Coordinates of C-alpha atoms in Angstrom, one line a residue:
M1 CA 72.2 120.0 85.3
A2 CA 73.5 117.0 87.2
R3 CA 73.2 116.8 90.9
R4 CA 76.7 117.1 92.6
I5 CA 77.2 114.2 95.3
E6 CA 80.0 114.7 97.9
L7 CA 82.0 112.4 99.8
L8 CA 83.2 114.2 102.7
A9 CA 86.1 112.6 104.8
P10 CA 87.8 113.3 108.1
A11 CA 91.1 114.4 109.0
K12 CA 92.7 114.9 112.3
D13 CA 95.9 116.7 110.7
L14 CA 97.3 117.9 107.4
A15 CA 98.7 114.5 106.5
C16 CA 95.4 112.7 106.9
G17 CA 93.8 115.4 104.8
R18 CA 96.0 114.9 101.9
E19 CA 95.6 111.3 101.9
A20 CA 91.9 111.8 102.2
I21 CA 92.0 113.8 98.9
L22 CA 94.3 111.5 97.2
H23 CA 91.9 108.5 98.0
G24 CA 88.7 110.2 96.8
A25 CA 87.5 112.7 98.9
D26 CA 85.4 115.5 97.4
A27 CA 85.8 117.6 100.9
V28 CA 87.6 117.2 104.0
Y29 CA 86.6 118.4 107.4
I30 CA 89.4 119.3 110.0
G31 CA 89.6 120.9 113.2
A32 CA 90.1 124.7 114.0
P33 CA 93.3 125.6 116.2
K34 CA 90.4 125.9 119.0
F35 CA 86.9 125.4 119.6
G36 CA 86.2 122.0 117.8
A37 CA 84.0 119.2 119.2
R38 CA 87.4 117.1 119.3
A39 CA 89.6 119.1 121.4
A40 CA 92.3 116.7 120.7
A41 CA 92.2 117.4 116.9
G42 CA 93.2 121.0 116.4
N43 CA 95.2 122.2 113.8
S44 CA 97.5 125.2 113.1
L45 CA 96.7 127.8 110.5
D46 CA 99.7 126.8 108.5
D47 CA 98.6 123.5 108.3
I48 CA 94.9 124.6 107.3
R49 CA 96.4 126.9 104.7
A50 CA 98.6 123.9 103.1
L51 CA 95.6 121.6 103.0
C52 CA 93.5 124.2 101.4
D53 CA 96.2 124.9 98.5
F54 CA 96.5 121.0 98.2
A55 CA 92.7 120.6 97.8
H56 CA 92.1 123.4 95.4
I57 CA 94.4 121.9 93.0
Y58 CA 91.4 119.6 92.4
Y59 CA 89.3 122.5 91.7
N60 CA 86.0 121.7 93.6
V61 CA 87.7 119.9 96.5
S62 CA 86.6 121.6 99.7
I63 CA 87.9 122.0 103.0
Y64 CA 85.4 122.5 105.9
V65 CA 86.9 123.6 109.2
A66 CA 84.8 122.4 112.6
L67 CA 84.3 125.2 114.9
N68 CA 81.4 123.4 116.5
T69 CA 81.8 124.0 120.2
I70 CA 79.6 126.3 122.3
L71 CA 81.5 129.4 123.3
R72 CA 81.6 131.8 126.6
D73 CA 81.2 135.5 125.9
D74 CA 85.1 136.0 126.7
E75 CA 85.8 133.6 123.9
L76 CA 84.0 135.2 121.1
K77 CA 86.4 137.8 120.1
E78 CA 89.1 135.3 119.6
A79 CA 86.8 133.2 117.6
E80 CA 85.9 136.1 115.6
R81 CA 89.7 136.8 114.7
M82 CA 90.3 133.0 114.0
I83 CA 87.6 133.0 111.6
H84 CA 89.0 135.8 109.6
Q85 CA 92.2 134.1 109.5
L86 CA 90.6 130.8 108.3
Y87 CA 89.0 132.7 105.6
D88 CA 92.3 134.4 104.5
A89 CA 93.7 130.7 104.6
G90 CA 91.3 129.6 102.1
V91 CA 88.7 127.6 103.8
D92 CA 85.5 127.0 102.1
A93 CA 83.2 126.6 105.0
L94 CA 82.8 126.6 108.7
I95 CA 80.9 124.0 110.6
V96 CA 79.6 125.6 113.7
Q97 CA 77.1 124.8 116.5
D98 CA 77.0 128.1 118.4
L99 CA 74.5 130.5 116.6
G100 CA 76.1 133.4 118.6
L101 CA 78.9 133.3 115.9
T102 CA 76.3 134.6 113.3
R103 CA 76.0 137.8 115.2
L104 CA 79.9 138.5 115.0
D105 CA 81.5 140.4 112.4
L106 CA 82.6 137.6 110.0
P107 CA 83.8 137.5 106.5
P108 CA 81.7 136.2 103.9
I109 CA 82.4 132.6 104.7
A110 CA 79.9 129.7 104.1
L111 CA 78.4 128.2 107.2
H112 CA 77.6 124.6 107.8
A113 CA 75.1 123.8 110.8
S114 CA 76.8 121.0 112.9
T115 CA 74.7 117.8 113.9
Q116 CA 75.6 119.1 117.4
M117 CA 72.4 121.5 116.5
D118 CA 70.3 118.5 116.6
N119 CA 68.9 118.8 113.1
C120 CA 66.0 116.4 113.5
T121 CA 63.0 118.0 111.9
P122 CA 61.9 119.7 108.7
E123 CA 60.9 123.0 110.7
K124 CA 64.5 123.2 112.3
V125 CA 66.5 122.5 108.9
A126 CA 63.9 125.0 107.0
F127 CA 65.0 127.8 109.7
L128 CA 68.6 127.2 109.5
A129 CA 68.2 127.5 105.8
Q130 CA 66.5 131.0 106.4
A131 CA 69.2 131.7 108.9
G132 CA 71.9 131.7 106.2
F133 CA 73.4 128.1 106.5
E134 CA 74.2 126.5 103.3
Q135 CA 74.5 122.9 104.5
V136 CA 72.9 121.0 107.4
V137 CA 74.2 117.8 109.1
L138 CA 71.5 115.9 109.9
A139 CA 71.0 113.8 113.1
R140 CA 72.4 110.3 112.6
E141 CA 69.2 108.7 114.2
L142 CA 67.0 109.7 111.1
T143 CA 65.4 107.2 109.0
L144 CA 65.1 107.3 105.2
Q145 CA 61.6 108.4 105.6
E146 CA 62.4 111.4 108.0
I147 CA 65.5 112.5 105.9
R148 CA 62.9 112.5 102.8
R149 CA 60.5 114.7 104.8
I150 CA 63.3 117.0 105.9
A151 CA 64.4 117.3 102.0
D152 CA 61.0 118.1 100.5
A153 CA 60.8 121.2 103.1
T154 CA 64.3 122.4 102.3
P155 CA 65.2 124.8 99.7
K156 CA 67.0 123.2 96.8
D157 CA 70.1 125.5 97.1
V158 CA 70.8 124.0 100.7
S159 CA 72.7 120.7 100.9
L160 CA 71.9 118.2 103.4
E161 CA 74.8 116.1 104.8
A162 CA 74.4 112.8 106.5
F163 CA 76.8 110.3 108.0
V164 CA 77.5 107.0 106.4
H165 CA 80.4 105.4 108.3
G166 CA 82.2 105.6 111.9
A167 CA 81.5 105.7 115.4
L168 CA 78.2 106.5 116.8
C169 CA 77.1 108.8 119.8
V170 CA 74.5 106.9 121.9
S171 CA 72.7 110.3 122.5
Y172 CA 71.3 112.8 119.9
S173 CA 74.6 115.1 119.1
G174 CA 74.6 118.1 121.3
R175 CA 72.0 116.8 123.8
C176 CA 74.5 115.0 125.9
Y177 CA 75.5 116.3 129.4
L178 CA 76.7 113.1 131.0
S179 CA 80.3 113.6 130.7
S180 CA 79.8 117.3 132.0
A181 CA 77.7 116.0 134.9
L182 CA 79.9 113.2 136.0
T183 CA 83.5 114.7 135.1
G184 CA 83.1 118.2 134.5
R185 CA 84.3 117.6 130.8
S186 CA 81.6 119.0 128.5
A187 CA 81.0 117.2 125.1
N188 CA 79.6 120.4 123.9
R189 CA 83.1 122.0 124.6
G190 CA 84.9 119.5 122.7
A191 CA 86.0 117.5 126.0
C192 CA 83.8 114.3 126.3
A193 CA 85.0 111.7 128.5
Q194 CA 82.9 109.0 126.8
C195 CA 80.9 107.9 129.8
C196 CA 78.7 106.1 127.4
R197 CA 81.6 103.4 126.9
L198 CA 82.0 102.5 130.4
P199 CA 80.4 99.3 132.1
Y200 CA 77.3 99.6 133.9
T201 CA 75.3 97.3 136.0
M202 CA 71.6 97.6 135.3
V203 CA 69.1 97.1 138.2
D204 CA 65.5 97.6 138.7
A205 CA 63.4 99.4 141.5
D206 CA 63.9 96.8 143.9
G207 CA 67.7 96.5 143.4
R208 CA 67.9 93.2 141.3
T209 CA 70.2 92.9 138.9
I210 CA 69.2 92.6 135.2
A211 CA 72.7 93.0 133.5
R212 CA 76.0 93.2 135.4
D213 CA 79.0 95.2 134.1
K214 CA 78.0 95.5 130.5
H215 CA 78.5 98.6 128.2
L216 CA 75.0 99.1 128.1
L217 CA 75.2 102.6 126.4
S218 CA 78.0 101.4 123.9
L219 CA 76.7 101.2 120.3
R220 CA 78.4 99.6 117.3
D221 CA 79.9 101.6 114.5
M222 CA 77.8 102.8 111.8
N223 CA 78.2 101.0 108.0
R224 CA 75.7 102.5 105.4
S225 CA 77.7 101.6 102.3
D226 CA 74.7 99.3 101.2
D227 CA 72.3 102.4 101.5
L228 CA 74.2 105.2 99.5
E229 CA 72.0 105.2 96.7
A230 CA 68.8 105.0 98.9
M231 CA 70.2 108.2 100.9
I232 CA 71.1 110.0 97.8
A233 CA 67.4 109.3 96.7
A234 CA 66.1 110.6 99.9
G235 CA 67.8 114.0 99.7
V236 CA 71.3 113.5 100.9
S237 CA 73.9 115.4 99.0
S238 CA 77.0 115.2 101.2
L239 CA 77.9 111.4 102.6
K240 CA 80.0 111.8 105.7
I241 CA 82.5 109.6 107.2
E242 CA 83.3 110.0 111.0
G243 CA 86.8 110.1 112.3
R244 CA 88.6 113.1 113.1
L245 CA 90.6 111.0 115.8
K246 CA 91.1 108.3 113.6
D247 CA 94.5 107.4 112.0
V248 CA 95.9 107.7 108.6
A249 CA 95.3 104.2 107.6
Y250 CA 91.5 104.3 108.4
V251 CA 91.2 107.5 106.5
K252 CA 92.8 105.8 103.3
N253 CA 90.9 102.8 103.7
V254 CA 87.4 104.0 104.6
T255 CA 87.6 107.0 102.0
A256 CA 88.7 104.7 99.2
Y257 CA 86.1 102.2 100.0
Y258 CA 83.1 104.6 99.9
R259 CA 84.8 106.5 96.6
Q260 CA 84.4 102.8 94.8
R261 CA 80.9 102.3 96.2
L262 CA 79.7 105.9 95.1
D263 CA 81.7 105.9 91.8
E264 CA 79.4 102.7 91.1
I265 CA 76.3 104.7 91.5
L266 CA 77.5 107.7 89.7
A267 CA 78.4 105.4 86.6
R268 CA 74.9 104.2 86.2
D269 CA 72.9 107.3 87.1
P270 CA 73.6 110.2 84.7
S271 CA 71.4 112.5 86.8
L272 CA 74.3 112.7 89.5
R273 CA 77.9 113.7 89.2
Q274 CA 80.9 113.8 91.6
A275 CA 81.4 116.9 93.2
S276 CA 85.1 117.4 92.6
D277 CA 87.6 116.6 89.7
G278 CA 90.1 113.8 89.5
R279 CA 90.1 109.8 89.6
S280 CA 91.8 108.0 92.5
T281 CA 93.7 104.8 91.7
Y282 CA 94.8 102.5 94.7
T283 CA 97.5 100.0 95.4
F284 CA 95.3 98.0 97.8
E285 CA 91.6 96.6 97.7
P286 CA 89.4 98.9 100.2
R287 CA 88.0 96.8 103.1
P288 CA 86.3 98.7 105.9
E289 CA 86.1 95.7 108.1
K290 CA 90.0 95.9 108.5
S291 CA 89.8 99.3 110.2
F292 CA 88.8 100.2 113.6
N293 CA 85.3 99.0 114.2
R294 CA 83.0 97.6 116.9
G295 CA 80.7 95.8 114.5
F296 CA 78.4 97.4 112.2
T297 CA 75.1 98.7 112.1
D298 CA 73.0 100.9 109.6
Y299 CA 71.4 102.5 112.6
F300 CA 67.7 103.4 112.3
L301 CA 67.9 104.1 108.6
H302 CA 65.5 101.5 107.8
G303 CA 63.6 101.6 111.4
R304 CA 64.6 100.2 114.6
T305 CA 66.5 96.9 114.5
P306 CA 68.3 94.7 117.3
D307 CA 71.8 94.9 115.9
I308 CA 72.9 98.5 117.1
T309 CA 74.5 97.8 120.4
S310 CA 77.9 96.5 121.5
F311 CA 77.3 95.6 125.0
D312 CA 80.2 93.3 125.4
T313 CA 83.1 95.6 124.6
P314 CA 83.5 99.3 123.5
K315 CA 87.0 98.2 121.8
S316 CA 87.7 97.5 118.0
I317 CA 86.9 93.9 117.2
G318 CA 87.7 94.1 113.6
E319 CA 86.8 91.3 111.0
P320 CA 85.7 87.8 111.8
L321 CA 88.5 85.5 111.0
G322 CA 87.3 82.0 111.9
R323 CA 87.0 79.5 114.7
A324 CA 89.7 77.9 116.7
S325 CA 89.7 74.6 115.7
A326 CA 92.6 73.0 118.0
S327 CA 95.6 73.7 120.1
R328 CA 98.8 72.0 118.8
G329 CA 102.4 72.0 119.8
G330 CA 102.1 75.4 121.8
G331 CA 100.1 76.9 118.7
L332 CA 96.6 77.1 117.6
L333 CA 94.6 76.0 114.4
V334 CA 92.2 78.4 113.1
D335 CA 89.5 77.4 110.6
G336 CA 88.8 79.7 107.8
T337 CA 89.8 81.0 104.4
K338 CA 91.5 84.4 105.1
P339 CA 95.2 84.6 105.0
L340 CA 97.1 84.8 108.4
H341 CA 100.3 86.8 108.8
N342 CA 103.2 87.4 111.4
G343 CA 102.3 90.5 113.6
D344 CA 98.4 90.1 113.1
G345 CA 96.4 91.3 116.3
L346 CA 93.5 88.7 117.2
V347 CA 90.9 89.1 119.8
F348 CA 88.2 86.8 121.1
F349 CA 85.6 86.6 123.8
N350 CA 86.4 84.5 126.7
P351 CA 83.8 82.3 128.7
R352 CA 83.1 85.4 130.9
G353 CA 82.1 87.5 127.9
E354 CA 85.4 89.5 128.2
L355 CA 87.5 90.6 125.0
E356 CA 91.0 89.2 125.1
G357 CA 93.6 89.8 122.6
F358 CA 97.2 88.6 121.7
R359 CA 99.6 89.2 118.9
V360 CA 100.8 86.4 116.3
N361 CA 104.3 86.0 116.5
R362 CA 104.4 83.3 113.7
A363 CA 101.6 82.3 111.0
E364 CA 102.4 78.9 109.3
G365 CA 99.2 78.4 107.0
R366 CA 96.3 78.0 109.4
R367 CA 98.4 77.4 112.6
I368 CA 99.4 80.5 114.5
V369 CA 101.8 80.8 117.3
A370 CA 102.2 83.7 120.1
A371 CA 104.6 84.4 122.8
R372 CA 101.8 84.4 125.3
M373 CA 99.0 82.2 123.9
P374 CA 95.7 82.6 126.2
A375 CA 93.7 79.8 126.4
V376 CA 91.2 79.5 123.5
K377 CA 88.6 76.9 123.6
P378 CA 87.7 75.1 120.2
G379 CA 85.0 76.6 118.4
T380 CA 85.8 80.0 119.7
L381 CA 85.3 82.7 117.2
L382 CA 88.5 84.6 116.4
Y383 CA 88.3 88.3 114.9
R384 CA 91.2 90.1 113.6
N385 CA 91.7 93.7 114.6
V386 CA 95.0 94.2 113.2
D387 CA 95.9 92.9 109.7
S388 CA 99.6 93.3 109.7
A389 CA 100.1 92.9 105.8
F390 CA 97.2 95.3 105.1
E391 CA 98.5 97.8 107.5
A392 CA 101.9 97.6 105.5
V393 CA 100.4 98.5 102.6
L394 CA 98.9 101.4 103.9
A395 CA 101.9 102.6 105.6
K396 CA 103.3 103.4 102.2
P397 CA 101.9 105.7 99.3
S398 CA 98.8 103.9 98.4
A399 CA 97.0 106.2 96.1
E400 CA 97.1 108.9 93.0
R401 CA 94.5 111.1 92.1
R402 CA 94.7 112.4 88.4
I403 CA 92.8 114.8 86.6
A404 CA 92.2 113.8 82.9
I405 CA 93.3 116.4 80.0
D406 CA 93.6 116.5 76.4
I407 CA 96.9 117.3 75.0
V408 CA 97.3 118.9 71.4
W409 CA 100.7 119.4 69.9
S410 CA 100.7 121.3 66.7
D411 CA 103.2 123.3 64.7
T412 CA 102.7 127.1 64.0
S413 CA 104.1 129.3 61.3
D414 CA 107.2 130.1 63.4
G415 CA 107.5 127.3 66.0
F416 CA 105.2 125.1 68.0
A417 CA 101.9 125.1 70.1
L418 CA 101.0 123.0 73.1
T419 CA 97.4 123.2 74.0
L420 CA 96.0 121.4 77.4
T421 CA 92.4 121.2 78.3
D422 CA 90.7 119.6 81.3
T423 CA 87.4 117.8 81.8
A424 CA 85.8 121.1 83.2
G425 CA 86.7 122.8 79.8
C426 CA 89.5 124.9 81.1
G427 CA 92.2 125.3 78.7
V428 CA 95.8 126.9 78.1
T429 CA 97.9 127.2 74.8
V430 CA 101.8 127.7 75.2
T431 CA 103.7 128.7 72.1
H432 CA 107.1 128.8 71.3
T433 CA 109.2 130.3 68.5
F434 CA 111.5 127.7 67.0
A435 CA 113.4 127.4 63.7
A436 CA 112.1 124.0 63.0
E437 CA 113.6 121.8 60.1
P438 CA 112.5 118.4 58.7
A439 CA 113.1 115.3 60.8
V440 CA 114.9 112.2 59.5
K441 CA 112.8 109.9 61.6
P442 CA 109.2 110.0 62.6
Q443 CA 108.4 112.3 65.6
G444 CA 105.1 111.3 66.6
E445 CA 106.1 108.6 69.1
N446 CA 108.6 110.7 70.9
I447 CA 106.4 113.6 70.9
R448 CA 103.6 111.6 72.8
T449 CA 106.2 109.9 75.0
Q450 CA 107.6 113.3 76.3
L451 CA 104.2 115.1 76.8
S452 CA 102.8 112.1 78.5
R453 CA 105.4 112.4 81.4
L454 CA 103.3 114.4 83.6
G455 CA 105.1 113.0 86.7
T456 CA 104.0 114.2 90.2
T457 CA 101.6 116.8 88.7
P458 CA 97.9 116.1 89.2
F459 CA 97.3 115.3 85.6
E460 CA 97.1 112.4 83.3
A461 CA 96.8 112.4 79.7
A462 CA 93.4 111.3 78.5
R463 CA 94.3 111.7 74.9
I464 CA 97.3 113.1 73.0
T465 CA 96.9 114.5 69.7
V466 CA 99.9 115.5 67.3
D467 CA 98.7 117.6 64.5
M468 CA 101.9 118.8 62.5
H469 CA 101.6 119.7 58.8
E470 CA 104.8 118.0 58.2
N471 CA 107.3 115.8 60.1
L472 CA 109.5 118.4 61.8
F473 CA 112.4 117.6 64.4
V474 CA 111.2 118.6 67.9
P475 CA 113.8 118.3 70.4
S476 CA 113.0 116.4 73.8
S477 CA 114.3 119.3 75.7
L478 CA 111.5 121.6 73.9
L479 CA 108.6 119.3 74.8
G480 CA 109.7 119.1 78.2
E481 CA 109.9 122.9 78.9
M482 CA 106.8 123.7 77.0
R483 CA 105.0 120.8 78.9
R484 CA 106.0 122.1 82.2
E485 CA 105.0 125.7 81.4
A486 CA 101.7 124.5 80.2
V487 CA 101.0 122.4 83.4
D488 CA 101.9 125.5 85.6
R489 CA 99.4 127.8 83.5
L490 CA 96.7 125.2 83.5
L491 CA 96.9 124.8 87.4
S492 CA 97.1 128.7 87.8
E493 CA 94.0 129.0 85.4
R494 CA 92.1 126.5 87.1
L495 CA 92.6 128.3 90.5
A496 CA 91.5 131.7 88.9
R497 CA 88.5 130.1 87.6
R498 CA 87.4 128.5 90.9
T499 CA 84.6 130.3 92.4
R500 CA 84.5 130.6 96.1
R501 CA 81.5 129.9 98.2
R502 CA 79.8 132.9 100.2
R503 CA 77.5 132.8 103.1
R504 CA 73.9 132.7 102.2
P505 CA 72.0 135.7 103.3
E506 CA 69.9 135.5 106.4
S507 CA 66.1 136.3 106.4
P508 CA 65.3 138.9 108.6
T509 CA 61.7 137.4 108.6
A510 CA 62.9 133.8 109.8
V511 CA 61.1 132.7 113.0
Y512 CA 62.3 130.0 115.0
P513 CA 60.0 126.8 115.1
S514 CA 59.5 127.3 118.9
S515 CA 59.0 130.3 121.0
T516 CA 60.8 128.5 124.1
V517 CA 64.3 127.1 124.1
D518 CA 65.4 124.9 127.2
Y519 CA 68.9 124.1 128.1
T520 CA 69.4 121.7 125.3
A521 CA 69.6 124.7 123.0
N522 CA 73.1 125.1 124.6
I523 CA 73.3 128.8 125.0
S524 CA 76.2 129.7 126.8
N525 CA 76.8 133.5 125.4
G526 CA 74.6 136.7 124.9
K527 CA 75.2 136.7 121.3
A528 CA 73.5 133.4 121.0
E529 CA 70.8 134.4 123.3
A530 CA 70.2 137.6 121.2
F531 CA 70.0 135.2 118.1
Y532 CA 67.2 133.2 119.4
R533 CA 65.5 136.3 120.6
S534 CA 65.7 138.0 117.3
H535 CA 64.0 135.2 115.4
G536 CA 60.8 135.0 117.9
V537 CA 62.1 133.1 120.9
R538 CA 60.6 134.5 124.0
T539 CA 61.6 132.2 126.9
V540 CA 65.5 131.4 126.8
E541 CA 67.3 128.8 129.2
R542 CA 71.0 129.1 129.2
A543 CA 73.3 126.0 128.8
Y544 CA 73.5 123.1 131.2
E545 CA 77.5 123.9 131.3
E546 CA 76.4 127.4 132.5
Q547 CA 73.7 126.3 135.1
P548 CA 74.0 122.5 136.1
R549 CA 70.5 121.3 137.0
A550 CA 69.5 118.4 139.1
G551 CA 66.9 115.9 137.9
V552 CA 67.0 116.9 134.5
P553 CA 67.9 114.3 131.6
L554 CA 71.5 114.2 130.8
M555 CA 71.0 112.0 127.6
F556 CA 68.4 111.7 125.0
T557 CA 69.0 108.7 122.8
R558 CA 66.9 106.6 120.4
H559 CA 68.8 103.6 121.7
C560 CA 66.5 101.7 124.3
L561 CA 67.4 99.5 126.9
R562 CA 63.9 98.3 127.1
Y563 CA 63.9 97.1 123.5
S564 CA 67.5 95.6 123.9
M565 CA 66.0 93.3 126.8
G566 CA 63.0 92.4 124.7
W567 CA 60.4 94.4 126.7
C568 CA 59.3 97.1 124.3
P569 CA 55.4 97.5 124.7
V570 CA 55.5 99.3 121.2
H571 CA 57.7 97.3 119.0
Q572 CA 57.7 93.6 120.7
Q573 CA 54.9 93.7 123.3
G574 CA 57.3 92.0 125.8
R575 CA 56.5 92.1 129.6
S576 CA 59.3 92.6 132.0
P577 CA 59.9 90.6 135.0
F578 CA 61.4 93.4 136.6
R579 CA 60.1 96.6 138.3
E580 CA 60.7 100.1 136.8
P581 CA 62.2 102.6 137.1
Y582 CA 65.4 100.9 136.2
Y583 CA 69.0 102.2 136.8
L584 CA 72.5 102.0 135.7
L585 CA 75.0 102.0 138.4
H586 CA 78.9 102.6 138.0
E587 CA 81.5 103.4 140.6
G588 CA 79.1 105.5 142.4
T589 CA 77.2 106.9 139.6
R590 CA 73.3 106.0 139.7
L591 CA 71.5 106.9 136.5
R592 CA 67.7 106.5 136.3
L593 CA 66.3 105.6 133.1
E594 CA 63.1 106.8 131.6
F595 CA 61.2 105.8 128.5
D596 CA 59.1 108.2 126.2
C597 CA 57.4 105.7 123.9
V598 CA 55.7 108.6 121.9
R599 CA 58.9 109.9 121.0
C600 CA 60.3 106.3 120.9
E601 CA 63.6 107.3 122.8
M602 CA 65.0 106.9 126.3
R603 CA 66.4 109.4 128.7
V604 CA 69.2 109.2 131.2
I605 CA 68.9 111.1 134.5
N606 CA 71.6 111.3 137.1
E607 CA 70.7 110.5 140.5
P608 CA 72.5 110.6 143.9
T609 CA 73.6 107.2 145.1
Q610 CA 71.3 105.9 147.7
P611 CA 73.1 105.2 150.9

């Protein structure tokens, strides 16, 4: 049997979720009413139910709800009640971080292990499979080789999910406490203040400045569209797009782009198949560089590379447009081939290395005019982070998704029959008693025309067969009535045949890979602690949010500032002119950097500011 490959898209709300499905997603993940890692992206139960109803029209399109924060003891009952409501609403799986949820009285809903669990090793992923998880979201930092090793150790009925596009957390997900320590807003509680996107000054042990006011913890955005086939070959079955806070235009554009790239792979590899039904068509050409991005990186997939950082700005730069060639008559000439539009948003880096932007009031060929034109030196590279013409197309209906069906019209001994059959082999037949009379004109063309009018239904006619023994008169009203009845019955039959996922059983003999867990296990309730102890853990620390600690790492990251500066003793054999330890400074904050070359990671530790 061909292996199912899933394209998983984000949705901040019902509208985004519907558009993700129409633009080709096999699954959509969306925030629960509470307890999601994006607190600003919660959704009502009614909206989640409506999204499930819409998704399940396409048979195997799935809805996953993110309930992936850590919980306090006094929140567990509310979470338990909410999970039952989500299950009743039709949700296919929960994405969770807090293992205490597995000790609640839950419905048999499938569980996915959030990337917030720090899923980096074969041992951890194999344990989660034994603990009852059917899908595991891998850490973004893993290389293809590391993914392959995890896949080799994972049961075949457990899927591996990996990010392919979107914003990057600089820290391993679930192991960042910087926001909690500096602002009181916990990333593990869905309230990250994004301290990693702030400007920092880097100094050495003697106070000498290494870099001033740069976004030294800010990364580019991920784009692995050229590596989908390699990721699938390594063992990934669910390809995930980041963006539960992104707008609907982003969801449309990026989902459609990855749908097209994935379909190219599926078309040439018969061992793979799409995870859901329906073919999407678009009114636009998907272009990911036209949606929010800080520049792109494949982020460690092929090992350490120098292109992962976005030191100059944490803001969107969009697509390279061309270089400013000259100022003329209050306007600016732009070299390049991409068309310019009234209303475009352009940005550039000024001589101080700062990002500036302006809106185009009028575009006349290669000449642009703005109400407030900044000083742009000839030769400056311009970027477009708002393409007004592209956004205008995406503001309208921009995709349809149709399920191909075969239609057969035939006569019976006392009337007519209409049979609809979909690509999954689900079929229905509608019959109607009718005293037919011989027709004066041939009926075939009208029959095909009327039966092909599937309008706003999710179906399209792949083939229409007219099988009548003689040329009988068939009223258009009868054709329309039988077509509508058959479509309704086929939709009902498809939903009735849909098999709902159920939670994998937990193995009572599963043993956690370590007998000790520290604060990075993020245990903030008694149920979670009981989970670990029941699986062989003897020493348990509570979460940082419960018991803040001085002098411990607040961030664990594969991004390394020694490497960025050219001083990595392993990969570059560079020698720094500065004395360690290094520090990052920002408005009274003093962060010490530690480097673990064995693990090839950097750690960030909060220290009191020296007087």
